[in-house]
């Protein structure tokens, strides 16, 4: 999926404010933040969304899940954060490359 926006960000072809990167995933600031900290955490691998996951992606997904709290702590979110994943048009997904919104900074009770 060479024309995918998030694939291009993953490959460094489109600039993004990258805060974390490893062999599995990259985390960068959302261009339109909905919270003081609003990151998008994406696998380098092009997976459209949760519907598109295959059994062979299980280890990758587990490693990324384990990485989310690590990134959150690095961002100073030691007392809580929110993850959101929109799936499909009716789920509000706009960019069809799997991503976890990681939101935090201040209380999210009212959001
Ligand atoms: P979705 O609606 O698919 O769950 O979320 C897509 C997110 O990507 C939105 O929050 C939107 O602000 C963000 N976004 C869209 N285009 C860009 C971009 O070019 N750069 C960055 N950093 N974020 C983007
Ligand atoms: Zn992609």
GROMACS .gro file of N, CA and C and ligand atoms in nm:
model
  358
    1UNK      N    1   0.086  -0.121   0.000
    1UNK     CA    2   0.000   0.000   0.000
    1UNK      C    3   0.089   0.125   0.000
    2UNK      N    4   0.158   0.147  -0.113
    2UNK     CA    5   0.256   0.255  -0.117
    2UNK      C    6   0.192   0.392  -0.111
    3UNK      N    7   0.062   0.403  -0.147
    3UNK     CA    8   0.001   0.536  -0.144
    3UNK      C    9  -0.075   0.563  -0.013
    4UNK      N   10  -0.058   0.474   0.084
    4UNK     CA   11  -0.125   0.492   0.213
    4UNK      C   12  -0.052   0.600   0.295
    5UNK      N   13  -0.128   0.695   0.348
    5UNK     CA   14  -0.071   0.807   0.424
    5UNK      C   15   0.016   0.758   0.540
    6UNK      N   16  -0.036   0.664   0.618
    6UNK     CA   17   0.039   0.621   0.737
    6UNK      C   18   0.157   0.531   0.699
    7UNK      N   19   0.147   0.457   0.586
    7UNK     CA   20   0.265   0.385   0.538
    7UNK      C   21   0.375   0.485   0.503
    8UNK      N   22   0.335   0.595   0.442
    8UNK     CA   23   0.435   0.697   0.405
    8UNK      C   24   0.498   0.758   0.530
    9UNK      N   25   0.418   0.783   0.632
    9UNK     CA   26   0.474   0.835   0.758
    9UNK      C   27   0.567   0.730   0.819
   10UNK      N   28   0.526   0.604   0.817
   10UNK     CA   29   0.609   0.496   0.872
   10UNK      C   30   0.744   0.488   0.801
   11UNK      N   31   0.744   0.513   0.670
   11UNK     CA   32   0.868   0.506   0.592
   11UNK      C   33   0.947   0.637   0.596
   12UNK      N   34   0.891   0.739   0.661
   12UNK     CA   35   0.959   0.867   0.671
   12UNK      C   36   0.947   0.952   0.546
   13UNK      N   37   0.852   0.917   0.458
   13UNK     CA   38   0.835   0.992   0.333
   13UNK      C   39   0.749   1.116   0.352
   14UNK      N   40   0.668   1.115   0.458
   14UNK     CA   41   0.588   1.233   0.494
   14UNK      C   42   0.628   1.268   0.637
   15UNK      N   43   0.657   1.396   0.661
   15UNK     CA   44   0.702   1.432   0.796
   15UNK      C   45   0.593   1.415   0.902
   16UNK      N   46   0.636   1.376   1.019
   16UNK     CA   47   0.546   1.365   1.133
   16UNK      C   48   0.629   1.388   1.259
   17UNK      N   49   0.560   1.428   1.365
   17UNK     CA   50   0.626   1.451   1.493
   17UNK      C   51   0.635   1.317   1.566
   18UNK      N   52   0.741   1.244   1.535
   18UNK     CA   53   0.757   1.107   1.586
   18UNK      C   54   0.811   1.111   1.728
   19UNK      N   55   0.745   1.040   1.819
   19UNK     CA   56   0.790   1.039   1.959
   19UNK      C   57   0.844   0.902   2.000
   20UNK      N   58   0.818   0.800   1.919
   20UNK     CA   59   0.865   0.665   1.953
   20UNK      C   60   0.871   0.581   1.826
   21UNK      N   61   0.969   0.494   1.819
   21UNK     CA   62   0.981   0.406   1.704
   21UNK      C   63   1.054   0.279   1.746
   22UNK      N   64   1.005   0.165   1.701
   22UNK     CA   65   1.081   0.041   1.715
   22UNK      C   66   1.056  -0.045   1.591
   23UNK      N   67   1.096  -0.172   1.595
   23UNK     CA   68   1.084  -0.257   1.476
   23UNK      C   69   0.939  -0.285   1.438
   24UNK      N   70   0.849  -0.275   1.534
   24UNK     CA   71   0.708  -0.308   1.511
   24UNK      C   72   0.620  -0.189   1.476
   25UNK      N   73   0.648  -0.077   1.541
   25UNK     CA   74   0.551   0.033   1.535
   25UNK      C   75   0.620   0.169   1.544
   26UNK      N   76   0.540   0.270   1.515
   26UNK     CA   77   0.587   0.408   1.527
   26UNK      C   78   0.473   0.487   1.590
   27UNK      N   79   0.509   0.585   1.675
   27UNK     CA   80   0.410   0.670   1.740
   27UNK      C   81   0.441   0.815   1.705
   28UNK      N   82   0.338   0.887   1.663
   28UNK     CA   83   0.358   1.027   1.626
   28UNK      C   84   0.236   1.108   1.670
   29UNK      N   85   0.255   1.239   1.679
   29UNK     CA   86   0.146   1.326   1.727
   29UNK      C   87   0.039   1.341   1.620
   30UNK      N   88  -0.088   1.331   1.665
   30UNK     CA   89  -0.200   1.353   1.575
   30UNK      C   90  -0.198   1.500   1.530
   31UNK      N   91  -0.225   1.521   1.402
   31UNK     CA   92  -0.220   1.655   1.344
   31UNK      C   93  -0.332   1.744   1.399
   32UNK      N   94  -0.436   1.682   1.452
   32UNK     CA   95  -0.551   1.755   1.504
   32UNK      C   96  -0.585   1.702   1.644
   33UNK      N   97  -0.501   1.740   1.743
   33UNK     CA   98  -0.511   1.675   1.876
   33UNK      C   99  -0.643   1.704   1.948
   34UNK      N  100  -0.697   1.599   2.011
   34UNK     CA  101  -0.822   1.609   2.088
   34UNK      C  102  -0.795   1.608   2.238
   35UNK      N  103  -0.669   1.605   2.276
   35UNK     CA  104  -0.629   1.604   2.417
   35UNK      C  105  -0.488   1.661   2.423
   36UNK      N  106  -0.441   1.704   2.542
   36UNK     CA  107  -0.306   1.760   2.551
   36UNK      C  108  -0.198   1.668   2.492
   37UNK      N  109  -0.213   1.539   2.514
   37UNK     CA  110  -0.128   1.442   2.445
   37UNK      C  111  -0.220   1.357   2.357
   38UNK      N  112  -0.196   1.359   2.228
   38UNK     CA  113  -0.276   1.278   2.136
   38UNK      C  114  -0.182   1.219   2.033
   39UNK      N  115  -0.150   1.091   2.055
   39UNK     CA  116  -0.059   1.021   1.964
   39UNK      C  117  -0.136   0.921   1.880
   40UNK      N  118  -0.076   0.884   1.768
   40UNK     CA  119  -0.125   0.773   1.688
   40UNK      C  120  -0.015   0.668   1.687
   41UNK      N  121  -0.047   0.548   1.729
   41UNK     CA  122   0.049   0.440   1.731
   41UNK      C  123   0.009   0.341   1.622
   42UNK      N  124   0.099   0.319   1.527
   42UNK     CA  125   0.065   0.236   1.410
   42UNK      C  126   0.170   0.127   1.391
   43UNK      N  127   0.127   0.009   1.345
   43UNK     CA  128   0.226  -0.090   1.303
   43UNK      C  129   0.291  -0.042   1.173
   44UNK      N  130   0.419  -0.076   1.153
   44UNK     CA  131   0.480  -0.047   1.023
   44UNK      C  132   0.407  -0.124   0.912
   45UNK      N  133   0.364  -0.244   0.947
   45UNK     CA  134   0.293  -0.329   0.850
   45UNK      C  135   0.159  -0.266   0.814
   46UNK      N  136   0.128  -0.267   0.686
   46UNK     CA  137  -0.002  -0.213   0.645
   46UNK      C  138  -0.112  -0.315   0.675
   47UNK      N  139  -0.188  -0.285   0.779
   47UNK     CA  140  -0.308  -0.362   0.815
   47UNK      C  141  -0.419  -0.257   0.815
   48UNK      N  142  -0.528  -0.283   0.743
   48UNK     CA  143  -0.629  -0.177   0.728
   48UNK      C  144  -0.694  -0.138   0.860
   49UNK      N  145  -0.737  -0.238   0.932
   49UNK     CA  146  -0.807  -0.213   1.059
   49UNK      C  147  -0.824  -0.347   1.131
   50UNK      N  148  -0.898  -0.347   1.238
   50UNK     CA  149  -0.910  -0.471   1.317
   50UNK      C  150  -0.974  -0.584   1.236
   51UNK      N  151  -1.064  -0.550   1.143
   51UNK     CA  152  -1.124  -0.653   1.057
   51UNK      C  153  -1.019  -0.725   0.974
   52UNK      N  154  -0.911  -0.656   0.944
   52UNK     CA  155  -0.808  -0.705   0.852
   52UNK      C  156  -0.702  -0.788   0.923
   53UNK      N  157  -0.712  -0.800   1.057
   53UNK     CA  158  -0.611  -0.875   1.132
   53UNK      C  159  -0.617  -1.023   1.100
   54UNK      N  160  -0.501  -1.086   1.092
   54UNK     CA  161  -0.491  -1.229   1.070
   54UNK      C  162  -0.420  -1.293   1.189
   55UNK      N  163  -0.437  -1.424   1.200
   55UNK     CA  164  -0.375  -1.496   1.312
   55UNK      C  165  -0.224  -1.470   1.318
   56UNK      N  166  -0.163  -1.457   1.202
   56UNK     CA  167  -0.018  -1.437   1.197
   56UNK      C  168   0.023  -1.301   1.254
   57UNK      N  169  -0.075  -1.213   1.275
   57UNK     CA  170  -0.045  -1.081   1.332
   57UNK      C  171  -0.052  -1.081   1.485
   58UNK      N  172  -0.084  -1.196   1.543
   58UNK     CA  173  -0.110  -1.200   1.688
   58UNK      C  174   0.011  -1.154   1.770
   59UNK      N  175   0.130  -1.204   1.737
   59UNK     CA  176   0.248  -1.167   1.814
   59UNK      C  177   0.279  -1.018   1.798
   60UNK      N  178   0.268  -0.969   1.675
   60UNK     CA  179   0.290  -0.827   1.649
   60UNK      C  180   0.195  -0.741   1.733
   61UNK      N  181   0.067  -0.779   1.732
   61UNK     CA  182  -0.031  -0.700   1.805
   61UNK      C  183  -0.006  -0.706   1.955
   62UNK      N  184   0.033  -0.822   2.003
   62UNK     CA  185   0.063  -0.835   2.146
   62UNK      C  186   0.180  -0.744   2.184
   63UNK      N  187   0.281  -0.743   2.100
   63UNK     CA  188   0.398  -0.658   2.131
   63UNK      C  189   0.359  -0.510   2.129
   64UNK      N  190   0.275  -0.471   2.034
   64UNK     CA  191   0.234  -0.331   2.028
   64UNK      C  192   0.149  -0.295   2.151
   65UNK      N  193   0.059  -0.385   2.190
   65UNK     CA  194  -0.021  -0.359   2.311
   65UNK      C  195   0.069  -0.338   2.432
   66UNK      N  196   0.173  -0.421   2.442
   66UNK     CA  197   0.266  -0.409   2.555
   66UNK      C  198   0.345  -0.279   2.549
   67UNK      N  199   0.358  -0.224   2.429
   67UNK     CA  200   0.435  -0.100   2.411
   67UNK      C  201   0.354   0.024   2.446
   68UNK      N  202   0.221   0.016   2.435
   68UNK     CA  203   0.138   0.135   2.458
   68UNK      C  204   0.162   0.198   2.596
   69UNK      N  205   0.160   0.121   2.705
   69UNK     CA  206   0.184   0.186   2.835
   69UNK      C  207   0.325   0.240   2.849
   70UNK      N  208   0.420   0.178   2.778
   70UNK     CA  209   0.558   0.228   2.780
   70UNK      C  210   0.562   0.368   2.716
   71UNK      N  211   0.497   0.382   2.602
   71UNK     CA  212   0.494   0.513   2.534
   71UNK      C  213   0.419   0.613   2.622
   72UNK      N  214   0.309   0.570   2.680
   72UNK     CA  215   0.230   0.661   2.765
   72UNK      C  216   0.316   0.713   2.880
   73UNK      N  217   0.390   0.625   2.946
   73UNK     CA  218   0.475   0.669   3.058
   73UNK      C  219   0.582   0.767   3.009
   74UNK      N  220   0.638   0.738   2.892
   74UNK     CA  221   0.741   0.828   2.837
   74UNK      C  222   0.684   0.967   2.812
   75UNK      N  223   0.554   0.974   2.786
   75UNK     CA  224   0.487   1.102   2.760
   75UNK      C  225   0.438   1.169   2.887
   76UNK      N  226   0.471   1.111   3.001
   76UNK     CA  227   0.430   1.168   3.129
   76UNK      C  228   0.290   1.127   3.171
   77UNK      N  229   0.236   1.027   3.105
   77UNK     CA  230   0.100   0.984   3.136
   77UNK      C  231   0.103   0.864   3.232
   78UNK      N  232   0.161   0.888   3.348
   78UNK     CA  233   0.174   0.779   3.445
   78UNK      C  234   0.047   0.752   3.522
   79UNK      N  235  -0.050   0.844   3.513
   79UNK     CA  236  -0.172   0.825   3.594
   79UNK      C  237  -0.294   0.792   3.509
   80UNK      N  238  -0.271   0.767   3.383
   80UNK     CA  239  -0.383   0.721   3.302
   80UNK      C  240  -0.379   0.774   3.160
   81UNK      N  241  -0.437   0.697   3.073
   81UNK     CA  242  -0.448   0.738   2.932
   81UNK      C  243  -0.563   0.660   2.870
   82UNK      N  244  -0.600   0.699   2.751
   82UNK     CA  245  -0.711   0.633   2.679
   82UNK      C  246  -0.662   0.587   2.543
   83UNK      N  247  -0.701   0.467   2.504
   83UNK     CA  248  -0.674   0.422   2.368
   83UNK      C  249  -0.807   0.404   2.296
   84UNK      N  250  -0.809   0.447   2.170
   84UNK     CA  251  -0.929   0.436   2.086
   84UNK      C  252  -0.884   0.384   1.951
   85UNK      N  253  -0.958   0.289   1.898
   85UNK     CA  254  -0.932   0.239   1.763
   85UNK      C  255  -1.062   0.238   1.686
   86UNK      N  256  -1.074   0.323   1.587
   86UNK     CA  257  -1.193   0.328   1.504
   86UNK      C  258  -1.179   0.225   1.392
   87UNK      N  259  -1.285   0.151   1.368
   87UNK     CA  260  -1.280   0.043   1.269
   87UNK      C  261  -1.392   0.057   1.167
   88UNK      N  262  -1.354   0.081   1.042
   88UNK     CA  263  -1.453   0.090   0.934
   88UNK      C  264  -1.523   0.225   0.929
   89UNK      N  265  -1.591   0.247   0.819
   89UNK     CA  266  -1.659   0.377   0.799
   89UNK      C  267  -1.754   0.409   0.913
   90UNK      N  268  -1.838   0.313   0.950
   90UNK     CA  269  -1.936   0.340   1.056
   90UNK      C  270  -1.871   0.349   1.193
   91UNK      N  271  -1.746   0.303   1.203
   91UNK     CA  272  -1.671   0.319   1.327
   91UNK      C  273  -1.597   0.451   1.334
   92UNK      N  274  -1.613   0.531   1.229
   92UNK     CA  275  -1.548   0.663   1.229
   92UNK      C  276  -1.405   0.661   1.179
   93UNK      N  277  -1.365   0.550   1.114
   93UNK     CA  278  -1.226   0.543   1.066
   93UNK      C  279  -1.210   0.627   0.941
   94UNK      N  280  -1.108   0.713   0.943
   94UNK     CA  281  -1.080   0.799   0.828
   94UNK      C  282  -0.954   0.757   0.753
   95UNK      N  283  -0.857   0.707   0.826
   95UNK     CA  284  -0.733   0.661   0.764
   95UNK      C  285  -0.728   0.508   0.778
   96UNK      N  286  -0.725   0.440   0.663
   96UNK     CA  287  -0.738   0.294   0.665
   96UNK      C  288  -0.603   0.224   0.675
   97UNK      N  289  -0.533   0.258   0.780
   97UNK     CA  290  -0.412   0.187   0.825
   97UNK      C  291  -0.430   0.181   0.977
   98UNK      N  292  -0.435   0.059   1.030
   98UNK     CA  293  -0.465   0.039   1.172
   98UNK      C  294  -0.387   0.135   1.262
   99UNK      N  295  -0.456   0.199   1.353
   99UNK     CA  296  -0.388   0.288   1.447
   99UNK      C  297  -0.461   0.292   1.580
  100UNK      N  298  -0.383   0.308   1.684
  100UNK     CA  299  -0.436   0.330   1.817
  100UNK      C  300  -0.420   0.479   1.847
  101UNK      N  301  -0.531   0.547   1.874
  101UNK     CA  302  -0.522   0.681   1.931
  101UNK      C  303  -0.481   0.662   2.076
  102UNK      N  304  -0.379   0.734   2.120
  102UNK     CA  305  -0.337   0.731   2.261
  102UNK      C  306  -0.354   0.873   2.314
  103UNK      N  307  -0.450   0.888   2.403
  103UNK     CA  308  -0.491   1.021   2.450
  103UNK      C  309  -0.466   1.036   2.599
  104UNK      N  310  -0.423   1.154   2.640
  104UNK     CA  311  -0.405   1.178   2.782
  104UNK      C  312  -0.360   1.319   2.810
  105UNK      N  313  -0.330   1.342   2.936
  105UNK     CA  314  -0.290   1.476   2.980
  105UNK      C  315  -0.409   1.543   3.043
  106UNK      N  316  -0.414   1.546   3.175
  106UNK     CA  317  -0.534   1.594   3.242
  106UNK      C  318  -0.637   1.483   3.245
  107UNK      N  319  -0.742   1.507   3.316
  107UNK     CA  320  -0.845   1.404   3.329
  107UNK      C  321  -0.929   1.394   3.204
  108UNK      N  322  -0.957   1.272   3.161
  108UNK     CA  323  -1.041   1.251   3.043
  108UNK      C  324  -1.183   1.214   3.083
  109UNK      N  325  -1.219   1.233   3.210
  109UNK     CA  326  -1.353   1.191   3.257
  109UNK      C  327  -1.463   1.257   3.178
  110UNK      N  328  -1.442   1.382   3.136
  110UNK     CA  329  -1.551   1.455   3.071
  110UNK      C  330  -1.550   1.438   2.919
  111UNK      N  331  -1.449   1.369   2.867
  111UNK     CA  332  -1.443   1.352   2.721
  111UNK      C  333  -1.531   1.235   2.676
  112LIG     P1  334  -0.933   0.789   1.241
  112LIG     O1  335  -1.050   0.882   1.221
  112LIG     O2  336  -0.901   0.714   1.115
  112LIG     O3  337  -0.949   0.699   1.361
  112LIG     O4  338  -0.811   0.881   1.279
  112LIG     C1  339  -0.726   0.938   1.186
  112LIG     C2  340  -0.646   1.042   1.259
  112LIG     O5  341  -0.536   1.077   1.177
  112LIG     C3  342  -0.723   1.171   1.289
  112LIG     O6  343  -0.725   1.195   1.428
  112LIG     C4  344  -0.645   1.277   1.212
  112LIG     O7  345  -0.637   1.400   1.283
  112LIG     C5  346  -0.509   1.213   1.195
  112LIG     N1  347  -0.438   1.255   1.075
  112LIG     C6  348  -0.488   1.262   0.948
  112LIG     N2  349  -0.393   1.300   0.861
  112LIG     C7  350  -0.279   1.315   0.934
  112LIG     C8  351  -0.145   1.353   0.899
  112LIG     O8  352  -0.110   1.378   0.783
  112LIG     N3  353  -0.054   1.359   1.000
  112LIG     C9  354  -0.089   1.329   1.130
  112LIG     N4  355   0.008   1.338   1.222
  112LIG     N5  356  -0.213   1.293   1.166
  112LIG    C10  357  -0.307   1.286   1.069
  113LIG    ZN1  358  -0.063   0.180   0.529
   0.00000   0.00000   0.00000
